[in-house]
Amino acid sequence: LWHDGSSRLLDYGGDGRPGLLVPSLINRAHILDLRCGASFCAWLRANGLRPLLLDWGAPGDNEIDFDLDAYITDRLGPALKTATTLAGAPVPMLGYCMGGLLTLAAALLSPDHVAGLALLATPWDFHAERSGQTGMLAVAAALPTTPSTPPLPVDLIQALFASLQPNLIQAKFRRFAAMDPESPDALAFVALEDWLNDGVELAAPAARNCLIGWYRDNQPGKGCWKIGGKLVDPARLTCPSFVALPTRDRIVPPS
């Protein structure tokens, strides 16, 4: 329905009310449309919503100097406007993981465009559990601040998140080794791992915002995170909202 630079808005069709889905910047958008029989977009379409999925894309020449402000105002904002134009009314928004923080900020910046907000596995207090964050903070301290710094590579991002719980990777592949390779569980495991390991680079300014502003300084949890010069304060939300937290998530633990 819309595109700019590396970003595009994908329309999954259907006769229902349009709703805007916003994934993380560092993973491929198709986690919400993973495979036949395991597609959140397909489920929403079958249950009365017309899913509009924001695919951020990998940072290209247009996005190499993007910080979180730019992603929200120059990409998420126009995508939201496109969705409301299609609907002829405010639309519900759903943010997944890191995308939930960006969606919350967008909802506060454009409240007249948002009918409701759902946040799935979205972090907020980054200091609630400090264990495993040493790698994140070390990379934050080493990030250069010169213009047009290359994006943070996928392999480094993967290593950082693996460092949050190093034994998890061994454990999950031991479980996989015991599966029937043709079983539904094995096929689901492979699809998820293919998605997880096909990540997206993160523009250096946005990486500084995340690693320094979120992980080091805990700006959201301390109530001092700003986008477009405005405080991102969930208490100012006027639309209905819903938050879902996985109980065993190690990237975004419930606390």
PDB file of C-alpha atoms in Angstrom:
ATOM      1  CA  LEU A   1       0.000   0.000   0.000  1.00  0.00           C
ATOM      2  CA  TRP A   2       2.928   2.335   0.692  1.00  0.00           C
ATOM      3  CA  HIS A   3       6.721   2.268   0.538  1.00  0.00           C
ATOM      4  CA  ASP A   4       9.605   4.591   1.269  1.00  0.00           C
ATOM      5  CA  GLY A   5      13.278   3.662   1.142  1.00  0.00           C
ATOM      6  CA  SER A   6      13.592   0.084   2.358  1.00  0.00           C
ATOM      7  CA  SER A   7      10.238   0.087   4.196  1.00  0.00           C
ATOM      8  CA  ARG A   8       6.867  -1.033   2.843  1.00  0.00           C
ATOM      9  CA  LEU A   9       3.346  -1.680   4.086  1.00  0.00           C
ATOM     10  CA  LEU A  10       1.973  -5.090   3.085  1.00  0.00           C
ATOM     11  CA  ASP A  11      -1.782  -5.592   2.760  1.00  0.00           C
ATOM     12  CA  TYR A  12      -3.015  -9.096   3.643  1.00  0.00           C
ATOM     13  CA  GLY A  13      -6.497  -8.316   2.368  1.00  0.00           C
ATOM     14  CA  GLY A  14      -9.850  -9.429   3.658  1.00  0.00           C
ATOM     15  CA  ASP A  15     -13.107  -7.644   4.332  1.00  0.00           C
ATOM     16  CA  GLY A  16     -12.426  -6.743   7.957  1.00  0.00           C
ATOM     17  CA  ARG A  17     -11.299  -3.611   9.694  1.00  0.00           C
ATOM     18  CA  PRO A  18      -7.702  -2.624   8.842  1.00  0.00           C
ATOM     19  CA  GLY A  19      -5.178  -3.042  11.643  1.00  0.00           C
ATOM     20  CA  LEU A  20      -1.493  -2.059  11.591  1.00  0.00           C
ATOM     21  CA  LEU A  21       1.079  -4.652  12.731  1.00  0.00           C
ATOM     22  CA  VAL A  22       4.568  -3.436  13.699  1.00  0.00           C
ATOM     23  CA  PRO A  23       7.437  -5.908  14.233  1.00  0.00           C
ATOM     24  CA  SER A  24      10.954  -5.327  15.546  1.00  0.00           C
ATOM     25  CA  LEU A  25      13.589  -3.455  13.549  1.00  0.00           C
ATOM     26  CA  ILE A  26      16.182  -6.227  13.946  1.00  0.00           C
ATOM     27  CA  ASN A  27      14.147  -9.212  12.767  1.00  0.00           C
ATOM     28  CA  ARG A  28      12.276  -9.943   9.548  1.00  0.00           C
ATOM     29  CA  ALA A  29       8.628  -8.915   9.516  1.00  0.00           C
ATOM     30  CA  HIS A  30       7.458 -12.364   8.415  1.00  0.00           C
ATOM     31  CA  ILE A  31       7.556 -13.663  11.993  1.00  0.00           C
ATOM     32  CA  LEU A  32       3.892 -12.553  11.909  1.00  0.00           C
ATOM     33  CA  ASP A  33       3.364 -14.591   8.722  1.00  0.00           C
ATOM     34  CA  LEU A  34       5.788 -17.428   9.364  1.00  0.00           C
ATOM     35  CA  ARG A  35       4.391 -20.327   7.321  1.00  0.00           C
ATOM     36  CA  CYS A  36       1.206 -22.068   6.271  1.00  0.00           C
ATOM     37  CA  GLY A  37      -0.670 -23.072   9.405  1.00  0.00           C
ATOM     38  CA  ALA A  38       1.388 -20.732  11.596  1.00  0.00           C
ATOM     39  CA  SER A  39       0.601 -17.229  10.382  1.00  0.00           C
ATOM     40  CA  PHE A  40      -0.694 -14.591  12.778  1.00  0.00           C
ATOM     41  CA  CYS A  41      -1.672 -12.447   9.781  1.00  0.00           C
ATOM     42  CA  ALA A  42      -3.724 -15.289   8.311  1.00  0.00           C
ATOM     43  CA  TRP A  43      -5.391 -15.899  11.681  1.00  0.00           C
ATOM     44  CA  LEU A  44      -6.314 -12.224  12.037  1.00  0.00           C
ATOM     45  CA  ARG A  45      -7.733 -12.138   8.519  1.00  0.00           C
ATOM     46  CA  ALA A  46      -9.832 -15.226   9.264  1.00  0.00           C
ATOM     47  CA  ASN A  47     -11.102 -13.566  12.436  1.00  0.00           C
ATOM     48  CA  GLY A  48     -12.348 -10.270  11.080  1.00  0.00           C
ATOM     49  CA  LEU A  49      -9.309  -8.032  10.732  1.00  0.00           C
ATOM     50  CA  ARG A  50      -7.524  -6.820   7.591  1.00  0.00           C
ATOM     51  CA  PRO A  51      -3.829  -7.072   8.588  1.00  0.00           C
ATOM     52  CA  LEU A  52      -1.453  -4.400   7.330  1.00  0.00           C
ATOM     53  CA  LEU A  53       2.113  -5.473   8.107  1.00  0.00           C
ATOM     54  CA  LEU A  54       4.915  -2.893   8.280  1.00  0.00           C
ATOM     55  CA  ASP A  55       8.073  -4.431   6.824  1.00  0.00           C
ATOM     56  CA  TRP A  56      10.873  -2.081   7.956  1.00  0.00           C
ATOM     57  CA  GLY A  57      13.449  -3.672   5.631  1.00  0.00           C
ATOM     58  CA  ALA A  58      17.211  -3.517   6.133  1.00  0.00           C
ATOM     59  CA  PRO A  59      18.751  -0.036   6.407  1.00  0.00           C
ATOM     60  CA  GLY A  60      19.821   1.226   2.991  1.00  0.00           C
ATOM     61  CA  ASP A  61      21.299   4.526   1.825  1.00  0.00           C
ATOM     62  CA  ASN A  62      18.168   6.389   2.958  1.00  0.00           C
ATOM     63  CA  GLU A  63      18.199   4.899   6.453  1.00  0.00           C
ATOM     64  CA  ILE A  64      21.908   4.630   7.316  1.00  0.00           C
ATOM     65  CA  ASP A  65      21.680   7.657   9.631  1.00  0.00           C
ATOM     66  CA  PHE A  66      18.230   6.850  11.043  1.00  0.00           C
ATOM     67  CA  ASP A  67      17.724   6.970  14.781  1.00  0.00           C
ATOM     68  CA  LEU A  68      14.525   5.792  16.480  1.00  0.00           C
ATOM     69  CA  ASP A  69      12.969   9.242  16.027  1.00  0.00           C
ATOM     70  CA  ALA A  70      13.427   8.956  12.261  1.00  0.00           C
ATOM     71  CA  TYR A  71      12.030   5.432  12.087  1.00  0.00           C
ATOM     72  CA  ILE A  72       8.934   6.479  14.026  1.00  0.00           C
ATOM     73  CA  THR A  73       8.272   9.831  12.321  1.00  0.00           C
ATOM     74  CA  ASP A  74       9.462   9.030   8.765  1.00  0.00           C
ATOM     75  CA  ARG A  75       8.388   5.391   8.450  1.00  0.00           C
ATOM     76  CA  LEU A  76       5.856   4.345  11.092  1.00  0.00           C
ATOM     77  CA  GLY A  77       3.991   7.672  10.963  1.00  0.00           C
ATOM     78  CA  PRO A  78       3.326   7.551   7.188  1.00  0.00           C
ATOM     79  CA  ALA A  79       2.414   3.852   7.407  1.00  0.00           C
ATOM     80  CA  LEU A  80      -0.127   4.681  10.131  1.00  0.00           C
ATOM     81  CA  LYS A  81      -1.540   7.524   8.024  1.00  0.00           C
ATOM     82  CA  THR A  82      -1.886   5.152   5.054  1.00  0.00           C
ATOM     83  CA  ALA A  83      -3.739   2.660   7.255  1.00  0.00           C
ATOM     84  CA  THR A  84      -6.165   5.282   8.581  1.00  0.00           C
ATOM     85  CA  THR A  85      -6.798   6.602   5.066  1.00  0.00           C
ATOM     86  CA  LEU A  86      -7.660   3.077   3.926  1.00  0.00           C
ATOM     87  CA  ALA A  87      -9.918   2.537   6.942  1.00  0.00           C
ATOM     88  CA  GLY A  88     -11.474   5.987   6.878  1.00  0.00           C
ATOM     89  CA  ALA A  89     -11.121   5.949  10.664  1.00  0.00           C
ATOM     90  CA  PRO A  90      -8.571   5.377  13.449  1.00  0.00           C
ATOM     91  CA  VAL A  91      -7.078   1.872  13.367  1.00  0.00           C
ATOM     92  CA  PRO A  92      -5.954  -0.618  15.999  1.00  0.00           C
ATOM     93  CA  MET A  93      -2.166  -1.046  16.196  1.00  0.00           C
ATOM     94  CA  LEU A  94      -0.175  -4.055  17.353  1.00  0.00           C
ATOM     95  CA  GLY A  95       3.526  -3.917  18.230  1.00  0.00           C
ATOM     96  CA  TYR A  96       5.689  -6.996  18.683  1.00  0.00           C
ATOM     97  CA  CYS A  97       8.802  -6.955  20.913  1.00  0.00           C
ATOM     98  CA  MET A  98      10.927  -3.883  20.103  1.00  0.00           C
ATOM     99  CA  GLY A  99       8.175  -2.866  17.691  1.00  0.00           C
ATOM    100  CA  GLY A 100       5.895  -2.407  20.677  1.00  0.00           C
ATOM    101  CA  LEU A 101       7.993   0.459  21.998  1.00  0.00           C
ATOM    102  CA  LEU A 102       7.940   2.151  18.607  1.00  0.00           C
ATOM    103  CA  THR A 103       4.193   1.576  18.312  1.00  0.00           C
ATOM    104  CA  LEU A 104       3.572   3.057  21.758  1.00  0.00           C
ATOM    105  CA  ALA A 105       5.522   6.185  20.810  1.00  0.00           C
ATOM    106  CA  ALA A 106       3.609   6.515  17.531  1.00  0.00           C
ATOM    107  CA  ALA A 107       0.267   6.099  19.313  1.00  0.00           C
ATOM    108  CA  LEU A 108       1.168   8.912  21.709  1.00  0.00           C
ATOM    109  CA  LEU A 109       2.330  11.170  18.856  1.00  0.00           C
ATOM    110  CA  SER A 110      -0.810  10.555  16.752  1.00  0.00           C
ATOM    111  CA  PRO A 111      -3.592   9.626  19.190  1.00  0.00           C
ATOM    112  CA  ASP A 112      -6.344  10.617  16.739  1.00  0.00           C
ATOM    113  CA  HIS A 113      -5.185   7.889  14.355  1.00  0.00           C
ATOM    114  CA  VAL A 114      -5.184   5.029  16.869  1.00  0.00           C
ATOM    115  CA  ALA A 115      -8.303   3.130  17.958  1.00  0.00           C
ATOM    116  CA  GLY A 116      -6.526   0.680  20.244  1.00  0.00           C
ATOM    117  CA  LEU A 117      -3.069  -0.608  21.101  1.00  0.00           C
ATOM    118  CA  ALA A 118      -1.821  -4.175  21.634  1.00  0.00           C
ATOM    119  CA  LEU A 119       1.753  -4.847  22.765  1.00  0.00           C
ATOM    120  CA  LEU A 120       3.217  -8.368  22.585  1.00  0.00           C
ATOM    121  CA  ALA A 121       6.437  -9.277  24.437  1.00  0.00           C
ATOM    122  CA  THR A 122       7.371  -5.609  24.621  1.00  0.00           C
ATOM    123  CA  PRO A 123      10.179  -4.562  27.013  1.00  0.00           C
ATOM    124  CA  TRP A 124       9.912  -1.521  29.262  1.00  0.00           C
ATOM    125  CA  ASP A 125      12.068  -1.700  32.409  1.00  0.00           C
ATOM    126  CA  PHE A 126      15.445  -2.739  30.994  1.00  0.00           C
ATOM    127  CA  HIS A 127      17.058  -2.866  34.453  1.00  0.00           C
ATOM    128  CA  ALA A 128      14.532  -5.254  35.974  1.00  0.00           C
ATOM    129  CA  GLU A 129      16.962  -8.127  35.327  1.00  0.00           C
ATOM    130  CA  ARG A 130      20.574  -7.030  34.852  1.00  0.00           C
ATOM    131  CA  SER A 131      22.105 -10.489  34.355  1.00  0.00           C
ATOM    132  CA  GLY A 132      23.581 -11.084  30.900  1.00  0.00           C
ATOM    133  CA  GLN A 133      23.653  -7.425  29.840  1.00  0.00           C
ATOM    134  CA  THR A 134      27.445  -7.052  30.013  1.00  0.00           C
ATOM    135  CA  GLY A 135      27.829  -7.675  26.274  1.00  0.00           C
ATOM    136  CA  MET A 136      25.134  -5.148  25.435  1.00  0.00           C
ATOM    137  CA  LEU A 137      26.836  -2.468  27.528  1.00  0.00           C
ATOM    138  CA  ALA A 138      30.287  -3.239  26.118  1.00  0.00           C
ATOM    139  CA  VAL A 139      29.062  -2.790  22.546  1.00  0.00           C
ATOM    140  CA  ALA A 140      27.218   0.384  23.556  1.00  0.00           C
ATOM    141  CA  ALA A 141      30.449   1.870  24.899  1.00  0.00           C
ATOM    142  CA  ALA A 142      32.295   1.013  21.669  1.00  0.00           C
ATOM    143  CA  LEU A 143      29.745   2.372  19.186  1.00  0.00           C
ATOM    144  CA  PRO A 144      31.231   5.183  17.055  1.00  0.00           C
ATOM    145  CA  THR A 145      29.301   8.431  16.745  1.00  0.00           C
ATOM    146  CA  THR A 146      30.563   9.630  13.360  1.00  0.00           C
ATOM    147  CA  PRO A 147      28.018  10.265  10.565  1.00  0.00           C
ATOM    148  CA  SER A 148      27.210   7.385   8.200  1.00  0.00           C
ATOM    149  CA  THR A 149      28.698   4.776  10.532  1.00  0.00           C
ATOM    150  CA  PRO A 150      27.921   1.306   9.076  1.00  0.00           C
ATOM    151  CA  PRO A 151      24.915  -0.471  10.596  1.00  0.00           C
ATOM    152  CA  LEU A 152      25.342  -2.924  13.467  1.00  0.00           C
ATOM    153  CA  PRO A 153      25.878  -6.341  11.785  1.00  0.00           C
ATOM    154  CA  VAL A 154      23.361  -9.152  12.137  1.00  0.00           C
ATOM    155  CA  ASP A 155      25.935 -11.565  13.593  1.00  0.00           C
ATOM    156  CA  LEU A 156      26.855  -9.119  16.352  1.00  0.00           C
ATOM    157  CA  ILE A 157      23.193  -8.534  17.222  1.00  0.00           C
ATOM    158  CA  GLN A 158      22.660 -12.304  17.348  1.00  0.00           C
ATOM    159  CA  ALA A 159      25.684 -12.753  19.618  1.00  0.00           C
ATOM    160  CA  LEU A 160      24.439 -10.053  21.985  1.00  0.00           C
ATOM    161  CA  PHE A 161      21.053 -11.662  22.448  1.00  0.00           C
ATOM    162  CA  ALA A 162      22.608 -15.127  22.731  1.00  0.00           C
ATOM    163  CA  SER A 163      24.771 -13.782  25.558  1.00  0.00           C
ATOM    164  CA  LEU A 164      21.654 -13.054  27.639  1.00  0.00           C
ATOM    165  CA  GLN A 165      21.291 -16.806  28.221  1.00  0.00           C
ATOM    166  CA  PRO A 166      24.216 -18.714  26.650  1.00  0.00           C
ATOM    167  CA  ASN A 167      23.021 -22.199  27.638  1.00  0.00           C
ATOM    168  CA  LEU A 168      19.649 -21.758  25.944  1.00  0.00           C
ATOM    169  CA  ILE A 169      21.032 -22.420  22.448  1.00  0.00           C
ATOM    170  CA  GLN A 170      22.595 -25.726  23.483  1.00  0.00           C
ATOM    171  CA  ALA A 171      19.423 -26.795  25.265  1.00  0.00           C
ATOM    172  CA  LYS A 172      17.078 -26.049  22.398  1.00  0.00           C
ATOM    173  CA  PHE A 173      19.226 -27.898  19.855  1.00  0.00           C
ATOM    174  CA  ARG A 174      19.462 -30.898  22.163  1.00  0.00           C
ATOM    175  CA  ARG A 175      15.661 -30.954  22.213  1.00  0.00           C
ATOM    176  CA  PHE A 176      15.637 -30.638  18.424  1.00  0.00           C
ATOM    177  CA  ALA A 177      18.048 -33.577  18.049  1.00  0.00           C
ATOM    178  CA  ALA A 178      15.562 -35.807  19.843  1.00  0.00           C
ATOM    179  CA  MET A 179      12.676 -34.905  17.517  1.00  0.00           C
ATOM    180  CA  ASP A 180      11.409 -36.845  14.522  1.00  0.00           C
ATOM    181  CA  PRO A 181      12.742 -34.672  11.635  1.00  0.00           C
ATOM    182  CA  GLU A 182       9.380 -34.887   9.852  1.00  0.00           C
ATOM    183  CA  SER A 183       7.262 -34.091  12.900  1.00  0.00           C
ATOM    184  CA  PRO A 184       5.234 -30.863  13.173  1.00  0.00           C
ATOM    185  CA  ASP A 185       7.397 -29.794  16.125  1.00  0.00           C
ATOM    186  CA  ALA A 186      10.606 -30.224  14.110  1.00  0.00           C
ATOM    187  CA  LEU A 187       9.227 -28.341  11.108  1.00  0.00           C
ATOM    188  CA  ALA A 188       8.054 -25.522  13.376  1.00  0.00           C
ATOM    189  CA  PHE A 189      11.503 -25.410  15.022  1.00  0.00           C
ATOM    190  CA  VAL A 190      13.277 -25.121  11.670  1.00  0.00           C
ATOM    191  CA  ALA A 191      10.933 -22.382  10.426  1.00  0.00           C
ATOM    192  CA  LEU A 192      11.462 -20.346  13.583  1.00  0.00           C
ATOM    193  CA  GLU A 193      15.243 -20.813  13.570  1.00  0.00           C
ATOM    194  CA  ASP A 194      15.443 -19.854   9.879  1.00  0.00           C
ATOM    195  CA  TRP A 195      13.599 -16.631  10.729  1.00  0.00           C
ATOM    196  CA  LEU A 196      15.663 -15.962  13.851  1.00  0.00           C
ATOM    197  CA  ASN A 197      18.988 -16.343  12.044  1.00  0.00           C
ATOM    198  CA  ASP A 198      17.939 -14.241   9.047  1.00  0.00           C
ATOM    199  CA  GLY A 199      18.034 -10.992  10.998  1.00  0.00           C
ATOM    200  CA  VAL A 200      18.340  -7.374   9.900  1.00  0.00           C
ATOM    201  CA  GLU A 201      21.184  -4.932  10.438  1.00  0.00           C
ATOM    202  CA  LEU A 202      20.419  -1.988  12.698  1.00  0.00           C
ATOM    203  CA  ALA A 203      21.307   1.563  11.683  1.00  0.00           C
ATOM    204  CA  ALA A 204      24.054   2.846  14.001  1.00  0.00           C
ATOM    205  CA  PRO A 205      22.110   5.818  15.444  1.00  0.00           C
ATOM    206  CA  ALA A 206      19.150   3.547  16.223  1.00  0.00           C
ATOM    207  CA  ALA A 207      21.558   1.037  17.770  1.00  0.00           C
ATOM    208  CA  ARG A 208      22.923   3.779  20.048  1.00  0.00           C
ATOM    209  CA  ASN A 209      19.365   4.679  21.062  1.00  0.00           C
ATOM    210  CA  CYS A 210      18.663   1.051  21.975  1.00  0.00           C
ATOM    211  CA  LEU A 211      21.937  -0.002  23.599  1.00  0.00           C
ATOM    212  CA  ILE A 212      22.674   3.268  25.419  1.00  0.00           C
ATOM    213  CA  GLY A 213      19.224   4.825  25.875  1.00  0.00           C
ATOM    214  CA  TRP A 214      17.393   1.585  26.693  1.00  0.00           C
ATOM    215  CA  TYR A 215      19.842  -1.037  27.974  1.00  0.00           C
ATOM    216  CA  ARG A 216      22.385   1.237  29.674  1.00  0.00           C
ATOM    217  CA  ASP A 217      20.275   4.191  30.828  1.00  0.00           C
ATOM    218  CA  ASN A 218      16.851   2.502  31.044  1.00  0.00           C
ATOM    219  CA  GLN A 219      15.130   5.631  29.759  1.00  0.00           C
ATOM    220  CA  PRO A 220      11.702   3.952  29.306  1.00  0.00           C
ATOM    221  CA  GLY A 221      11.719   2.359  32.758  1.00  0.00           C
ATOM    222  CA  LYS A 222      12.842   5.607  34.379  1.00  0.00           C
ATOM    223  CA  GLY A 223      10.160   7.595  32.554  1.00  0.00           C
ATOM    224  CA  CYS A 224      12.538   9.805  30.583  1.00  0.00           C
ATOM    225  CA  TRP A 225      12.478   8.330  27.045  1.00  0.00           C
ATOM    226  CA  LYS A 226      11.547  10.948  24.466  1.00  0.00           C
ATOM    227  CA  ILE A 227      10.644  10.757  20.776  1.00  0.00           C
ATOM    228  CA  GLY A 228      10.253  13.959  18.773  1.00  0.00           C
ATOM    229  CA  GLY A 229      11.033  15.891  21.946  1.00  0.00           C
ATOM    230  CA  LYS A 230       7.952  14.429  23.677  1.00  0.00           C
ATOM    231  CA  LEU A 231       8.001  12.091  26.645  1.00  0.00           C
ATOM    232  CA  VAL A 232       6.831   8.548  25.872  1.00  0.00           C
ATOM    233  CA  ASP A 233       4.495   8.156  28.846  1.00  0.00           C
ATOM    234  CA  PRO A 234       2.079   5.194  28.731  1.00  0.00           C
ATOM    235  CA  ALA A 235      -0.133   6.942  31.297  1.00  0.00           C
ATOM    236  CA  ARG A 236      -1.105   9.424  28.572  1.00  0.00           C
ATOM    237  CA  LEU A 237      -2.690   6.722  26.419  1.00  0.00           C
ATOM    238  CA  THR A 238      -6.379   7.375  25.886  1.00  0.00           C
ATOM    239  CA  CYS A 239      -7.183   4.363  23.686  1.00  0.00           C
ATOM    240  CA  PRO A 240      -7.945   0.832  24.940  1.00  0.00           C
ATOM    241  CA  SER A 241      -4.720  -1.127  25.413  1.00  0.00           C
ATOM    242  CA  PHE A 242      -3.645  -4.726  25.880  1.00  0.00           C
ATOM    243  CA  VAL A 243      -0.287  -6.180  26.921  1.00  0.00           C
ATOM    244  CA  ALA A 244       0.735  -9.847  26.533  1.00  0.00           C
ATOM    245  CA  LEU A 245       3.894 -11.196  28.183  1.00  0.00           C
ATOM    246  CA  PRO A 246       5.299 -14.709  27.686  1.00  0.00           C
ATOM    247  CA  THR A 247       6.119 -16.211  31.069  1.00  0.00           C
ATOM    248  CA  ARG A 248       9.404 -17.833  29.948  1.00  0.00           C
ATOM    249  CA  ASP A 249      10.795 -15.178  27.595  1.00  0.00           C
ATOM    250  CA  ARG A 250      14.504 -14.638  28.278  1.00  0.00           C
ATOM    251  CA  ILE A 251      14.909 -11.676  25.906  1.00  0.00           C
ATOM    252  CA  VAL A 252      11.951  -9.873  27.483  1.00  0.00           C
ATOM    253  CA  PRO A 253      11.435 -11.487  30.899  1.00  0.00           C
ATOM    254  CA  PRO A 254       8.084 -10.641  32.578  1.00  0.00           C
ATOM    255  CA  SER A 255       9.734  -8.342  35.128  1.00  0.00           C
TER     256      SER A 255
END
